[in-house]
Each structure stands twice: as C-alpha cells, then as structure tokens.
XYZ file of C-alpha atoms in Angstrom:
664
model
C -1.977 31.172 -18.579
C -4.803 33.662 -18.952
C -5.000 37.404 -18.485
C -2.910 38.507 -15.527
C -4.670 40.588 -12.881
C -3.380 44.041 -11.998
C -3.256 45.534 -8.527
C -1.322 45.971 -5.315
C 0.120 42.609 -4.314
C 0.511 42.083 -0.576
C 3.790 40.873 0.912
C 3.562 37.704 2.968
C 3.153 39.197 6.485
C 0.034 41.117 5.399
C -1.151 38.435 2.990
C -1.086 35.924 5.844
C -3.620 37.975 7.810
C -6.017 37.901 4.835
C -5.658 34.176 4.070
C -8.770 32.978 5.882
C -10.910 35.698 4.316
C -9.698 34.717 0.833
C -10.445 31.043 1.565
C -13.947 31.808 2.819
C -14.736 34.104 -0.099
C -13.282 31.534 -2.488
C -15.695 28.936 -1.111
C -18.601 31.357 -1.551
C -17.605 31.912 -5.186
C -17.255 28.156 -5.702
C -20.771 27.582 -4.358
C -22.080 30.273 -6.691
C -20.420 28.481 -9.623
C -21.794 25.147 -8.407
C -25.371 26.385 -8.175
C -25.145 28.162 -11.509
C -23.376 25.494 -13.559
C -23.856 22.035 -12.042
C -26.532 21.243 -14.626
C -24.607 22.707 -17.544
C -24.607 20.466 -20.623
C -22.413 20.677 -23.705
C -22.964 18.864 -26.979
C -19.754 16.848 -27.051
C -16.164 16.778 -25.914
C -13.905 19.643 -26.875
C -10.236 19.766 -26.042
C -7.110 21.850 -26.410
C -3.371 21.575 -25.938
C -0.782 23.897 -24.425
C 2.766 23.937 -25.798
C 5.522 25.788 -23.956
C 8.743 26.936 -25.637
C 12.168 27.938 -24.391
C 13.493 30.932 -26.326
C 17.206 30.420 -26.900
C 19.751 32.856 -28.347
C 22.434 31.081 -30.355
C 25.869 32.650 -30.811
C 27.228 30.827 -33.836
C 30.594 32.605 -33.710
C 31.377 31.745 -30.068
C 29.527 28.415 -30.192
C 27.418 29.348 -27.170
C 23.718 29.218 -26.446
C 21.879 31.216 -23.819
C 18.287 31.768 -22.757
C 16.835 34.961 -24.211
C 14.882 37.101 -21.728
C 12.875 38.797 -24.488
C 9.455 37.289 -23.847
C 7.805 40.729 -23.613
C 9.415 41.991 -26.829
C 8.394 38.849 -28.748
C 4.797 39.053 -27.542
C 4.753 42.754 -28.433
C 6.000 41.970 -31.942
C 3.248 39.384 -32.340
C 0.638 41.840 -31.082
C 1.804 44.604 -33.464
C 1.797 42.378 -36.548
C -0.893 44.074 -38.656
C -1.657 41.051 -40.808
C -2.135 38.848 -37.748
C -4.275 41.579 -36.196
C -6.580 41.716 -39.211
C -7.156 37.982 -38.825
C -7.994 38.084 -35.137
C -4.585 38.527 -33.520
C -2.386 36.112 -31.583
C -1.923 37.854 -28.221
C -5.317 38.615 -26.644
C -3.556 39.753 -23.452
C -2.147 42.718 -25.405
C -4.759 43.280 -28.115
C -8.275 44.622 -28.342
C -9.424 42.580 -31.328
C -12.344 40.315 -32.154
C -11.283 36.677 -32.413
C -14.678 35.246 -33.352
C -13.970 32.460 -35.831
C -10.224 33.163 -35.913
C -8.053 30.113 -36.473
C -4.833 31.873 -35.519
C -3.020 30.311 -32.573
C -2.767 32.217 -29.311
C 0.430 33.093 -27.419
C 0.633 33.847 -23.706
C 3.368 34.891 -21.257
C 4.723 32.345 -18.798
C 6.646 32.490 -15.508
C 10.068 32.599 -17.109
C 10.992 35.610 -19.222
C 12.576 33.079 -21.582
C 9.323 31.164 -22.145
C 6.283 31.348 -24.434
C 3.053 29.405 -24.205
C 0.950 28.623 -27.263
C -2.514 27.150 -27.733
C -4.675 26.519 -30.798
C -6.905 29.427 -31.761
C -10.052 27.406 -31.070
C -10.755 24.121 -29.280
C -10.445 20.850 -31.116
C -13.696 18.967 -31.591
C -14.879 15.381 -31.372
C -14.262 14.376 -34.996
C -11.470 11.884 -35.549
C -10.471 13.544 -38.810
C -9.991 16.779 -36.885
C -7.161 15.091 -34.976
C -5.109 15.192 -38.160
C -4.962 18.982 -37.875
C -3.156 18.964 -34.532
C 0.391 18.421 -35.781
C 0.191 20.994 -38.616
C -1.238 23.498 -36.144
C 1.655 22.914 -33.734
C 4.148 23.373 -36.577
C 2.358 26.571 -37.632
C 2.603 27.969 -34.108
C 6.341 27.376 -34.012
C 6.770 29.093 -37.386
C 4.775 32.144 -36.254
C 6.752 32.378 -33.020
C 10.103 32.112 -34.821
C 9.119 34.778 -37.371
C 8.704 37.290 -34.550
C 12.034 36.590 -32.860
C 15.483 37.961 -33.529
C 17.497 36.112 -36.212
C 19.678 34.497 -33.545
C 16.691 33.291 -31.494
C 14.800 30.037 -31.743
C 11.780 28.479 -29.977
C 12.751 24.989 -28.835
C 10.669 22.472 -26.934
C 12.994 21.128 -24.270
C 11.732 20.706 -20.719
C 14.556 22.691 -19.143
C 17.536 24.613 -20.415
C 20.466 22.269 -19.720
C 22.681 24.842 -17.979
C 20.075 27.079 -16.301
C 21.671 28.405 -13.110
C 25.238 27.862 -14.241
C 27.677 30.471 -15.546
C 26.679 32.823 -18.410
C 23.350 31.291 -19.413
C 21.137 34.383 -19.837
C 21.027 37.230 -22.306
C 20.901 39.978 -21.248
C 22.879 39.074 -18.146
C 21.895 40.247 -14.657
C 23.453 39.802 -11.195
C 22.075 37.026 -9.016
C 20.811 37.210 -5.435
C 17.980 39.717 -5.906
C 15.400 40.602 -3.271
C 12.583 38.378 -4.581
C 14.285 35.059 -5.379
C 17.416 35.585 -3.245
C 18.947 32.862 -5.370
C 22.664 32.205 -5.586
C 22.252 31.062 -9.156
C 19.509 33.138 -10.827
C 18.635 36.844 -11.029
C 15.181 38.170 -10.206
C 15.002 39.395 -13.809
C 14.589 35.818 -15.006
C 10.920 35.926 -13.976
C 8.083 37.659 -15.803
C 8.023 41.203 -14.392
C 4.266 41.173 -13.754
C 3.828 41.700 -10.013
C 2.198 38.282 -9.602
C 5.401 36.380 -10.318
C 8.005 38.020 -8.062
C 5.347 38.156 -5.333
C 4.600 34.473 -5.770
C 8.283 33.579 -5.490
C 8.916 35.880 -2.526
C 5.827 34.756 -0.621
C 6.637 31.068 -1.068
C 10.064 31.754 0.400
C 8.676 33.922 3.220
C 5.924 31.503 4.180
C 8.358 28.619 4.169
C 10.835 30.529 6.323
C 13.771 29.748 4.023
C 14.519 29.347 0.351
C 13.067 26.389 -1.522
C 15.360 23.380 -1.423
C 15.771 21.381 -4.622
C 18.286 18.540 -4.630
C 18.448 16.205 -7.628
C 20.665 13.104 -7.423
C 23.751 13.320 -9.606
C 24.278 10.743 -12.337
C 27.440 8.931 -11.300
C 29.721 8.404 -14.279
C 33.237 6.931 -14.387
C 34.968 10.160 -13.284
C 32.238 11.824 -11.245
C 33.651 13.161 -7.966
C 32.949 10.955 -4.931
C 31.290 12.382 -3.012
C 29.926 14.903 -5.493
C 29.587 18.360 -3.944
C 27.899 20.836 -6.276
C 30.789 23.133 -7.257
C 28.461 26.024 -8.129
C 27.324 26.481 -4.510
C 28.860 29.480 -2.716
C 29.086 28.739 1.008
C 30.605 32.164 1.716
C 27.733 34.315 0.415
C 26.328 36.618 3.136
C 23.851 38.961 1.416
C 20.505 37.674 2.736
C 19.545 35.751 5.893
C 18.558 32.822 3.650
C 22.148 32.510 2.479
C 22.660 30.522 5.687
C 20.539 27.724 4.167
C 23.480 26.055 2.441
C 25.632 26.364 5.548
C 22.828 24.613 7.427
C 22.775 21.630 5.081
C 20.397 22.657 2.268
C 22.866 21.455 -0.390
C 23.175 17.668 -0.119
C 26.180 15.582 -1.083
C 25.808 13.681 -4.365
C 23.045 16.037 -5.486
C 22.655 18.996 -7.843
C 21.447 21.877 -5.671
C 18.959 24.578 -6.735
C 17.311 27.249 -4.631
C 14.606 29.138 -6.524
C 11.102 28.803 -7.903
C 12.401 29.523 -11.408
C 14.194 26.158 -11.524
C 10.771 24.506 -11.442
C 8.361 26.960 -13.006
C 10.924 27.614 -15.717
C 10.203 24.104 -17.024
C 8.140 23.451 -20.155
C 5.467 20.787 -20.463
C 2.646 19.518 -22.655
C -0.823 19.929 -21.131
C -4.198 18.808 -22.460
C -7.530 20.243 -21.301
C -10.791 18.399 -21.962
C -14.217 19.978 -21.845
C -16.651 17.289 -20.787
C -20.269 16.935 -21.841
C -21.372 17.631 -18.274
C -20.108 17.537 -14.709
C -20.734 13.793 -14.400
C -18.552 13.027 -17.407
C -15.898 15.466 -16.202
C -15.711 13.813 -12.786
C -15.410 10.408 -14.393
C -12.569 11.530 -16.664
C -10.758 13.115 -13.714
C -10.823 9.831 -11.800
C -10.029 7.480 -14.662
C -7.157 9.568 -16.039
C -5.513 9.906 -12.637
C -3.828 6.446 -12.571
C -2.562 7.083 -16.118
C -0.610 10.186 -15.077
C 2.586 8.490 -13.841
C 2.625 6.202 -16.878
C 2.544 9.146 -19.288
C 5.142 10.975 -17.196
C 7.564 8.055 -17.564
C 6.681 7.568 -21.228
C 7.419 11.214 -22.090
C 10.617 11.469 -19.960
C 12.799 14.291 -21.297
C 14.708 15.914 -18.397
C 18.092 14.306 -17.618
C 20.111 17.530 -17.087
C 19.976 20.231 -14.410
C 22.269 23.240 -14.004
C 24.937 21.792 -16.287
C 25.096 18.317 -14.710
C 23.653 14.952 -15.719
C 21.035 13.908 -13.177
C 20.135 10.407 -12.083
C 16.482 11.125 -12.842
C 14.663 11.540 -16.149
C 11.613 13.763 -15.449
C 10.833 17.222 -14.100
C 7.914 16.657 -11.709
C 9.574 16.526 -8.295
C 11.862 19.416 -9.118
C 8.860 21.655 -9.801
C 7.176 20.283 -6.692
C 10.111 21.342 -4.529
C 10.467 24.672 -6.328
C 7.024 25.833 -5.111
C 6.930 23.950 -1.809
C 5.825 26.576 0.707
C 5.321 24.187 3.630
C 6.734 25.249 6.980
C 8.932 22.995 9.088
C 5.874 22.124 11.173
C 3.823 21.189 8.101
C 6.730 19.084 6.841
C 6.896 17.192 10.149
C 10.347 18.589 10.960
C 9.049 20.377 14.086
C 6.095 19.845 16.444
C 2.839 21.576 15.482
C 2.635 24.946 17.159
C 1.693 27.661 14.669
C 0.591 25.515 11.715
C -2.800 23.801 11.638
C -1.665 20.376 10.471
C 1.104 18.317 8.968
C 0.768 18.372 5.170
C 2.078 15.251 3.383
C 2.530 16.789 -0.089
C 3.722 19.980 -1.722
C 1.048 22.066 -3.393
C 2.568 20.794 -6.683
C 1.988 17.052 -6.382
C 0.049 14.047 -7.583
C -3.705 13.940 -7.003
C -5.005 13.016 -3.577
C -8.745 12.664 -4.298
C -11.242 10.830 -6.450
C -14.447 12.740 -7.203
C -16.700 10.624 -9.448
C -20.026 9.345 -8.112
C -19.198 5.991 -9.674
C -20.476 2.971 -7.693
C -17.184 1.231 -8.520
C -15.300 3.801 -6.426
C -14.425 2.041 -3.171
C -13.498 3.683 0.086
C -10.312 1.602 0.051
C -9.118 3.579 -3.005
C -9.102 6.879 -1.104
C -6.034 8.532 0.428
C -5.936 7.623 4.144
C -3.656 10.620 4.843
C -5.908 13.201 3.174
C -6.087 16.550 4.982
C -9.223 18.677 4.603
C -10.472 21.928 6.095
C -13.490 20.555 7.953
C -15.199 23.925 8.415
C -14.953 24.833 4.727
C -16.102 21.353 3.743
C -19.190 21.793 5.907
C -19.945 25.088 4.154
C -19.852 23.286 0.824
C -22.080 20.498 2.118
C -24.517 23.028 3.545
C -24.529 24.733 0.153
C -25.688 21.524 -1.530
C -22.406 20.080 -2.791
C -22.003 16.314 -2.455
C -19.502 14.652 -0.114
C -16.895 13.667 -2.715
C -16.627 17.026 -4.420
C -16.790 18.930 -1.138
C -13.915 16.798 0.156
C -11.893 17.523 -2.983
C -12.181 21.299 -2.730
C -11.830 21.328 1.061
C -8.524 19.536 0.535
C -7.305 22.126 -1.976
C -8.311 24.893 0.421
C -6.003 23.768 3.225
C -3.402 25.940 1.468
C -2.826 29.632 1.960
C -3.327 32.040 -0.949
C 0.096 33.138 -2.156
C -0.699 36.298 -4.135
C -3.398 38.551 -2.702
C -4.281 41.869 -4.313
C -5.442 44.563 -1.895
C -8.063 45.847 -4.342
C -9.829 42.453 -4.331
C -10.551 42.581 -0.589
C -13.040 45.460 -0.595
C -16.190 43.488 -1.409
C -17.086 39.896 -2.301
C -18.246 39.656 -5.915
C -20.079 36.383 -6.561
C -20.095 37.018 -10.290
C -16.294 36.602 -10.298
C -13.969 33.712 -9.449
C -10.818 35.563 -8.390
C -10.671 34.259 -4.803
C -11.581 30.711 -5.828
C -8.951 30.712 -8.575
C -6.383 32.106 -6.143
C -6.402 28.713 -4.390
C -7.478 26.505 -7.288
C -4.764 27.728 -9.663
C -1.937 27.357 -7.107
C -2.756 23.727 -6.385
C -0.748 22.193 -9.196
C -1.813 18.541 -9.110
C -1.275 16.147 -11.986
C -4.926 16.587 -12.950
C -7.050 19.637 -12.303
C -10.861 19.698 -12.205
C -12.002 23.063 -13.546
C -15.517 24.500 -13.092
C -17.009 26.646 -15.867
C -15.986 30.308 -15.765
C -18.809 32.817 -15.191
C -20.623 34.447 -18.117
C -19.093 32.021 -20.553
C -20.210 29.136 -22.739
C -17.327 26.920 -21.530
C -18.284 23.746 -19.637
C -16.719 21.541 -16.947
C -13.101 20.757 -17.764
C -10.305 18.379 -16.788
C -6.669 19.377 -17.253
C -4.148 16.555 -17.782
C -0.791 17.903 -16.602
C 1.950 15.246 -16.143
C 3.420 14.936 -19.656
C 6.868 16.280 -20.513
C 7.252 18.468 -23.592
C 8.810 16.654 -26.538
C 11.444 17.869 -28.993
C 9.241 17.740 -32.110
C 5.719 18.760 -32.995
C 5.120 15.233 -34.303
C 5.799 13.776 -30.853
C 3.719 16.391 -29.049
C 0.853 15.766 -31.447
C 1.194 12.001 -30.984
C 0.922 12.152 -27.201
C -1.927 14.678 -27.396
C -3.894 12.517 -29.818
C -3.180 9.369 -27.824
C -4.573 10.734 -24.576
C -7.623 12.104 -26.431
C -8.306 8.648 -27.886
C -7.850 7.084 -24.446
C -10.618 9.357 -23.101
C -12.877 8.207 -25.951
C -12.214 4.581 -25.081
C -12.805 5.220 -21.360
C -16.209 6.764 -21.986
C -17.297 4.449 -24.793
C -16.320 1.191 -23.045
C -17.021 2.382 -19.481
C -13.471 1.455 -18.488
C -12.329 1.263 -14.882
C -8.718 2.148 -13.994
C -9.249 2.731 -10.274
C -6.374 1.844 -7.974
C -5.727 3.170 -4.456
C -4.456 6.751 -4.502
C -1.306 5.853 -2.496
C -0.328 3.488 -5.316
C -0.589 6.353 -7.838
C 1.522 8.501 -5.524
C 4.112 5.696 -5.433
C 3.953 5.414 -9.221
C 4.764 9.108 -9.574
C 7.974 8.529 -7.646
C 8.801 5.477 -9.756
C 8.423 7.560 -12.925
C 11.452 9.622 -11.866
C 13.839 6.656 -11.990
C 16.342 6.818 -14.819
C 14.915 4.913 -17.818
C 11.843 3.960 -15.773
C 9.926 3.267 -18.972
C 12.156 0.239 -19.601
C 13.450 -0.715 -16.161
C 10.609 -0.202 -13.675
C 7.130 -1.538 -13.001
C 4.055 0.416 -11.968
C 0.913 -0.461 -10.056
C -2.001 -0.735 -12.471
C -5.480 -2.239 -12.523
C -5.570 -5.758 -13.978
C -9.106 -5.761 -15.392
C -10.453 -2.451 -16.736
C -13.735 -3.802 -18.049
C -17.181 -3.520 -16.486
C -18.179 -6.809 -14.869
C -21.010 -7.173 -17.361
C -18.630 -7.424 -20.309
C -15.106 -8.666 -20.969
C -13.410 -7.592 -24.186
C -12.161 -4.638 -26.122
C -15.463 -3.215 -27.221
C -18.689 -3.746 -29.037
C -20.483 -2.626 -32.115
C -22.519 0.171 -30.598
C -19.929 2.874 -29.909
C -20.852 6.177 -31.488
C -17.784 8.244 -30.710
C -19.706 10.359 -28.203
C -19.676 10.109 -24.425
C -22.428 7.481 -24.296
C -21.127 4.204 -22.793
C -21.822 0.902 -24.476
C -23.847 -1.884 -22.921
C -27.387 -2.144 -21.620
C -27.131 1.053 -19.587
C -27.355 -0.711 -16.244
C -25.076 0.587 -13.491
C -22.171 -1.719 -12.691
C -22.500 -3.642 -9.457
C -20.680 -2.623 -6.302
C -17.256 -4.322 -6.430
C -16.441 -7.066 -3.962
C -13.270 -8.846 -2.945
C -9.908 -7.655 -1.720
C -8.743 -4.398 -3.280
C -5.182 -5.749 -3.402
C -6.338 -8.405 -5.879
C -7.510 -5.766 -8.347
C -4.109 -4.404 -9.317
C -0.556 -5.605 -9.898
C 2.841 -4.349 -10.970
C 3.209 -3.988 -14.746
C 5.823 -2.567 -17.065
C 4.966 0.459 -19.195
C 5.117 -1.887 -22.192
C 2.415 -4.092 -20.646
C 0.233 -1.125 -19.711
C 0.465 0.472 -23.154
C 0.754 -2.547 -25.462
C -0.853 -5.291 -23.382
C 0.311 -8.365 -21.505
C 1.351 -10.802 -24.205
C 1.117 -13.945 -22.069
C -1.866 -12.950 -20.003
C -4.623 -14.426 -22.149
C -8.151 -13.463 -21.080
C -6.906 -12.487 -17.644
C -4.055 -10.226 -18.834
C -4.332 -6.470 -19.092
C -5.317 -5.731 -22.727
C -3.179 -2.585 -23.121
C -4.178 1.022 -23.740
C -3.219 0.932 -27.434
C -5.350 -2.179 -28.125
C -8.228 -0.518 -26.260
C -7.851 2.583 -28.424
C -7.698 0.429 -31.547
C -10.842 -1.418 -30.458
C -12.532 1.945 -30.062
C -11.426 2.999 -33.553
C -12.731 -0.315 -34.916
C -16.122 0.435 -33.401
C -16.634 3.856 -34.960
C -16.993 5.099 -38.497
C -13.495 6.263 -39.443
C -12.219 6.444 -43.011
C -9.131 4.535 -44.102
C -6.967 7.631 -44.638
C -7.675 8.965 -41.167
C -7.085 5.568 -39.601
C -3.708 5.240 -41.354
C -2.623 8.704 -40.258
C -3.642 8.028 -36.654
C -1.654 4.798 -36.798
C 1.557 6.860 -37.283
C 1.030 8.484 -33.914
C 0.052 5.266 -32.154
C 3.166 3.557 -33.526
C 5.326 6.155 -31.788
C 3.579 5.469 -28.471
C 3.918 1.708 -28.965
C 7.609 1.992 -29.763
C 8.400 4.247 -26.789
C 6.573 1.883 -24.442
C 8.288 -1.240 -25.765
C 11.745 0.345 -25.588
C 12.287 0.049 -29.338
C 12.199 3.849 -29.567
C 14.115 5.963 -27.076
C 12.614 8.592 -24.831
C 13.927 12.124 -25.144
C 15.725 11.714 -21.810
C 17.558 8.614 -23.003
C 18.597 10.284 -26.245
C 19.823 13.475 -24.513
C 21.839 11.464 -21.993
C 23.355 9.381 -24.803
C 24.197 12.529 -26.790
C 26.033 14.095 -23.848
C 27.936 10.950 -22.931
C 29.016 10.490 -26.549
C 30.184 14.073 -27.045
C 33.907 14.553 -27.638
C 34.096 17.251 -24.944
C 32.448 15.129 -22.271
C 34.896 13.958 -19.598
C 32.642 11.250 -18.064
C 32.387 13.424 -14.955
C 28.651 14.292 -15.196
C 29.466 17.867 -16.322
C 27.560 19.306 -19.309
C 29.823 22.149 -20.477
C 29.023 25.142 -22.664
C 30.103 23.516 -25.954
C 28.138 20.350 -25.203
C 25.096 22.486 -24.447
C 25.528 24.422 -27.699
C 25.825 21.262 -29.772
C 22.864 19.697 -27.968
C 20.602 22.661 -28.719
C 21.746 22.693 -32.340
C 20.952 18.984 -32.569
C 17.517 19.629 -31.042
C 16.874 22.297 -33.678
C 17.821 19.839 -36.398
C 15.625 17.089 -34.941
C 12.728 19.544 -34.772
C 13.002 19.976 -38.544
C 14.024 16.472 -39.632
C 12.310 14.259 -37.002
C 15.175 11.779 -37.155
C 15.212 11.459 -40.926
C 18.670 13.019 -41.155
C 20.121 10.529 -38.725
C 20.295 12.826 -35.690
C 17.832 11.588 -33.090
C 16.892 8.594 -35.222
C 16.693 6.438 -32.065
C 13.584 8.364 -30.958
C 11.686 7.765 -34.219
C 13.061 4.718 -36.015
C 14.924 2.789 -33.343
C 18.579 2.280 -32.509
C-alpha cells in the first residue's frame, strides 16, 4: 500500500453524485498513460513480494493472546530509528530521506491497525542466484519489525487471527458497534485511522444498503451443535438501522457469521508483482498466470478458523470478497433492476473476468459470456486508440462506483496524475491485477499475482515466491499456453475453498501447454530472458472443440505431472520449471538451493507435506482443551500462536509443525 492521500472524503450520498465524473476522468487519465507508456521498454523482468504481518500481544501470565492495535506506534518507531534513517529509512510514508541504493526493507500501513506490510527495499532482478536472497531478506524484515515492537509483541504470518471478532481479542479494547463499521463484533478503532479506511467501510455499507454479509460454513465435529447457530450473534441489538440485518436472516444456520469489512481486509496474504519487459509481455503474463491462481490458492491454504470457530473451508478468498461486496440487491439479482444499471455477477473482490493478451491462441470461447462492461467508456478508450481487448478489460473494471472520493480532487482534471484512474483500479481486487506504469517514473508495465495465502515461515513464503517467479520464466521461455475458459477458472476458485482441496478435489486445467510447433519440456536456446524459444513464427490459430483442450486434474498432477499420461499427459509445472533451469546457465550451488524450495512445493502438492490449514486444524482438534464442538477457545488460541512462533524459528526441526516440512 503506497502513500495515502489526504483530503476531505465524501460520504456516500455525495460521493454517489460524483461517481460518473470520477469514472470519466479516470478514463481520461488512463488514455494519457496509454499514449505515454504503451511503447515503454524495460531491460528485463523485475519483481517484488509483499509480506503482511499480524501484530499479536502475548500475555504469558494469563496465557492469552490478543491483536495489538499499535500499527502507528510501530511505524513511528521504525521511522525514528536514527541508524535506519542514515541508511535510507524503512518507512517512506513518514520519512523525508533519500533511498537511492538503499537495501533496507520498506514497511507500510495496512487496513487493520494490527497489521504491517513489508516489501524488499529494491526490486529483485532476473538473475537466478539473486533468488537465493529472498528468504534471508524476509527473515531480516521480520527481525527489524520485531525489534521495534514492545517486548510482549510479535509479528506473525497467519492469514487471520483465529478469534478476531470474539470476546477480548484486541488490546487496547474498544466498544463495538461504531458509526463506520456498525459491527456487532468489531470496533471502528480496529481500522487504520486514515480517513480513507473508515470512509471505505462506511461507503461500502451505505451503497449496499445494509452491512456486508459474511457466512462461512461451520466445520461439523462430533459435538458441534445441530443446527449450529453462531452464539456470538446478538439478535436484540438496536443501535443502528443495520442491526435489523440479523433479524432479517443475515446470519445463516450452520455458518459462522461476520458483518464488517475488517473481517476480510484484516487478512494477510503473500503477493508478487512482476514488471514485464513491455506491455506485450505483461499482457501475456496476466493471461497465462490467471488459470494458475486457484491452484496456488489451494496449495497455500492456511485459513481454517474464523471468529473462534473451525470452518469447513481452508482459504480466505471468498470471505474477503463478501467483506467488500458493495453490490445492491438489484445488482445481486435479488430485486428487479430499477435504480442500478445492471446485474453484476461478481463482487469487486473476485477472480479475473477478462483475458487481455493479443495472442492468436486466445479464442473467443475462452472469454466470460457474462462479462459486464460500460459501453460508453469502452468506446472512449477505443476512440483514444486502445485495442478491443484492453478497452474491454478496463471498461469492465469501470462498471464499479468509486468508493472514496476526495473533494479536493474534483476541482480540475490533472492528466499528469492517476488519482481518478487508481480510485477504480485499486478497488477492483481481482486475483491478478494489470498495472500501467505510474507517471514520471521509470517503472514499467506490471502484473500483480494476488491469490496466495501467507505462510507461517519465511522459508515457505520464499519458496512460493520463487516458484511463481520460475513459472513466469518457463512461460515466457517455452511460450507456454495455459488458456482455459474464464468460467472454468471461476469454478476453480470456488473449488479451492473446499476443505483439503489440495488432496481431495480436482481442477480444470489445460492438457497440453506447448505450442503446436513443439512438444516437450524445452530446448537448448533459452537465455533466461523474455525471448521465447523456437523459430519465432507465431503459433497457428487453434482449431477443434475448446472442451477437448482441458480436463479435471488434481493439484498433484498440475504441479508434479501426470504419471501415467505419457506424451499426452500434462507434464507438470515443477518439471517445466526444471526443464527451464536445465536450459539456462545456472551453477550447481544455486540449483541445489532452488531445489529446496521446489521440494516444498512438490511435497505440498502430492499431499506428503501438509498445508498450513491442515496443520492448524489438526493442532486444534488435538488440543487437550478442545471439546470436539468446533470452538477454538482462548487457551487453544494462545497455544496455537505460541506454536506458530516456534515454527517460525524452527521450521519444523523441533518437531512442532514437522508435518508441513518433513511429512507426517
């Protein structure tokens, strides 16, 4: 999250009247970017990761753990550290220092006052040996963060705090049901106090006409109540009009009920951003990485607990989607269209709905038949010289309303800025994001890969980061084709939520990823840059039934290959990466170190190594205080966080969490 804008944020009734102006000005700024940067070329791929931490306060005497709402104080301590400041500083949002050449990591605020975001101090480059610096850098970031916290505080990398929204989970404590969130379970003070965040939460609720509605199926254990009715819900609360939501059926039987944006945006994840060589390469990466998103979501599953209850899902995605779902009843299809312009099939936090590459292998049959676009804004983009595919992509994003509008930004349109464009672009949280270059900057066209869950250890986070980087190298070097119809990717995202989906479910995936001119894992001409192998000829237009191009596969088959498939079986992403490594000049030491990370991915995909979600669920169910009733009590939560701290240091070597690293 970059520098947060200052100004007078408009409440929803006034913001609504400015929505069309913001959309139109955003399109004008986008066209200015397009004309200025569409020919921009960079030397080679750069990339970076984003790690998000929960800051927990551990009370060793009472055996309790709470979320610490001291984000601002921790960032201030980092900013005031004189030694860090002399070396370029770690908090550019709060410091006026020169970071040229600084290797220090960077820390940013996040939505939750209990969260920190960290990134490397400079982008990672193309060199394979450079990948070996990722894990030490992640460990260094955690050390720096911890050194600037209170002695009782710790930065942990869990997706969600297990008891967020239950009794006594925040320090300092605040009363719930504030004016912005109006949540039964969380205070307004849980959110970053910058005006953007409470306005964002309040305007989502106001636009929607009710509070957000998050219902996660309960994990049914031997003694779980039947039916399960969330015991934390207060049906007799009468402070705000929205308190009627639960009396009108918002809380579903056999589900854990949550009612605020913070339950979603208070989640941590692992994101990777790639800077492509040019716009053509960026568009290709966006398309080819899209079908991989659900696979990596399932493979990194780490979220089996919500609000102090075991859930019957393993990942965070849909919970965040519902936490920021601002669609009206008309847009949801619950009422006839009257005031809304169209029915909108997805939340603004959802899987991708477009392909954008000008690849001749992209067939019309792959596109989303239910895609909604703003036809007038699309025509403006076409008239401005943008091609059909990219104009469709942005015209789809711009069907949304801007959620946070600053009055000061409405005086005059500034085409040297991107504020109105980013207002819509940055609040469309799809599982990949295509990012144009910022103005007056040397940064190129970028693709943000967003589906992965944060992992407990820096080793795991480095492994998944390095793996997806190597997959992009294989895609570009071997001209791989992972296209499947967008509705199948949407279906795969739902499948990824199933408990233990990595072992128990199958996913739609393309059977043959190779260009028709070549079958096999690679050739001898790969250079490690973005230049594809082969004779340079464009692949022929595909023929035949689209349904014959893809099939259901397990995560093991997608990652490790189909063992009985022979020449016709999917080769596997790991074998493709290894073929790429075989084709480039990489020294033995680097290759051996990279193999450590690939072994983790192989083991998670095969089921030999447990996902974080499986381990957490097993830990809870094996705890002496657990009553097999789906309830994760305070002592279980304390012991779980302490175990996570130990795993962070030992990576399974001490026995705790061994199933995630060495096998059961």
